[in-house]
């Protein structure tokens, strides 16, 4: 049990959580929308500070981060819970465990133990992933602080629905993030995820301002978020923010409560990728399509192949000190 960060005590022992954009008003004895933060007699506590449900050593490419220490490994952890309710969630067994099964289970691990495990496995970073790091922010924050003092980088894989205060509190120790931009439609966010688009767009802007290395992922779901107009608007937004933001367009497979939609056809991924490039984005990647040409990094200036990948494997990396080995143009990213 750990007292929550970033909440406000109100009259009659109510509290308001400030971690994510739901800003839940929670009465004594009740929990927030994420079901992992509870008001105990006017004090908000995290129920997952010591509940690690997953921990694996992953290639950083699996996050996916393609321009952040390529070829390195990231010690990847999660607790149960999420603040969104995406009908297509790929990790619903753990993200929706508190909501669907009424359970919160996991192993006790202190931040010091997690950092020790990451170092013992020679990871370059710790990733807070699989579920939503915002809802286990206290653990992510304390672990990140300690990890940074030991030379490890910290990575969030997030839905981006956190508040600016949350990002400002962790940002000196948060080095990179992959944020899901699930759609460019408020309606999609409301009906399919139980959230809102606008706060996610603000998070992307804030992350750029704070200097956190940012990559973005969109899971392309046939008929729901794949119209050319919507993809054009989304890509235009990203390009206006920074043309060098890598955009990962990932293939959907039927999951959780979206079992009645077929997997995305490879052609759909290719069309979306073309739209991203047409809108000026320099790095647009195919996801969940191992062996696809769109997994590789090309120089935006001379088009030379710079990083060749197969799935999460880096086969060849020809970036030299952050520059194209051929024409010398700088390639945005964190390379060492
Ligand atoms: S983190 Fe949980 S309790 Fe806090 S505002 Fe978000 S959903 Fe509500």
CSV table of N, CA and C and ligand atoms in Angstrom, one decimal, residues 17 19-20 22-24 26 32-34 37 83 135, ligand 1:
chain,number,residue,atom,x,y,z
A,17,UNK,N,-8.2,12.6,-7.9
A,17,UNK,CA,-7.0,12.1,-8.4
A,17,UNK,C,-6.5,13.0,-9.6
A,19,UNK,N,-3.8,12.1,-11.6
A,19,UNK,CA,-2.8,11.4,-12.5
A,19,UNK,C,-3.2,11.4,-13.9
A,20,UNK,N,-4.5,11.1,-14.2
A,20,UNK,CA,-4.9,11.1,-15.6
A,20,UNK,C,-6.1,12.0,-15.8
A,22,UNK,N,-9.1,11.6,-16.5
A,22,UNK,CA,-10.4,11.3,-15.9
A,22,UNK,C,-10.6,12.2,-14.7
A,23,UNK,N,-9.5,12.5,-14.0
A,23,UNK,CA,-9.6,13.3,-12.8
A,23,UNK,C,-10.7,12.8,-11.9
A,24,UNK,N,-10.6,11.6,-11.5
A,24,UNK,CA,-11.7,11.0,-10.8
A,24,UNK,C,-11.9,11.7,-9.4
A,26,UNK,N,-13.3,10.8,-5.9
A,26,UNK,CA,-13.5,9.5,-5.3
A,26,UNK,C,-13.9,9.7,-3.9
A,32,UNK,N,-11.2,4.6,-8.2
A,32,UNK,CA,-11.2,5.4,-9.4
A,32,UNK,C,-11.6,4.5,-10.6
A,33,UNK,N,-11.7,5.1,-11.7
A,33,UNK,CA,-12.1,4.3,-12.9
A,33,UNK,C,-11.1,3.2,-13.2
A,34,UNK,N,-9.9,3.4,-12.9
A,34,UNK,CA,-8.8,2.4,-13.1
A,34,UNK,C,-8.9,1.2,-12.2
A,37,UNK,N,-6.9,2.5,-7.5
A,37,UNK,CA,-6.6,3.6,-6.6
A,37,UNK,C,-7.8,3.8,-5.8
A,83,UNK,N,-6.5,2.8,-17.2
A,83,UNK,CA,-7.5,3.8,-17.1
A,83,UNK,C,-8.4,3.9,-18.3
A,135,UNK,N,-1.3,4.4,-14.2
A,135,UNK,CA,-2.1,4.0,-13.1
A,135,UNK,C,-1.1,3.3,-12.0
B,1,LIG,S1,-5.4,7.3,-12.5
B,1,LIG,FE1,-7.3,6.1,-11.9
B,1,LIG,S2,-8.1,7.1,-10.2
B,1,LIG,FE2,-6.7,8.5,-11.1
B,1,LIG,S3,-7.9,9.9,-12.5
B,1,LIG,FE3,-7.1,8.2,-13.7
B,1,LIG,S4,-8.7,6.6,-13.6
B,1,LIG,FE4,-9.1,8.0,-12.0
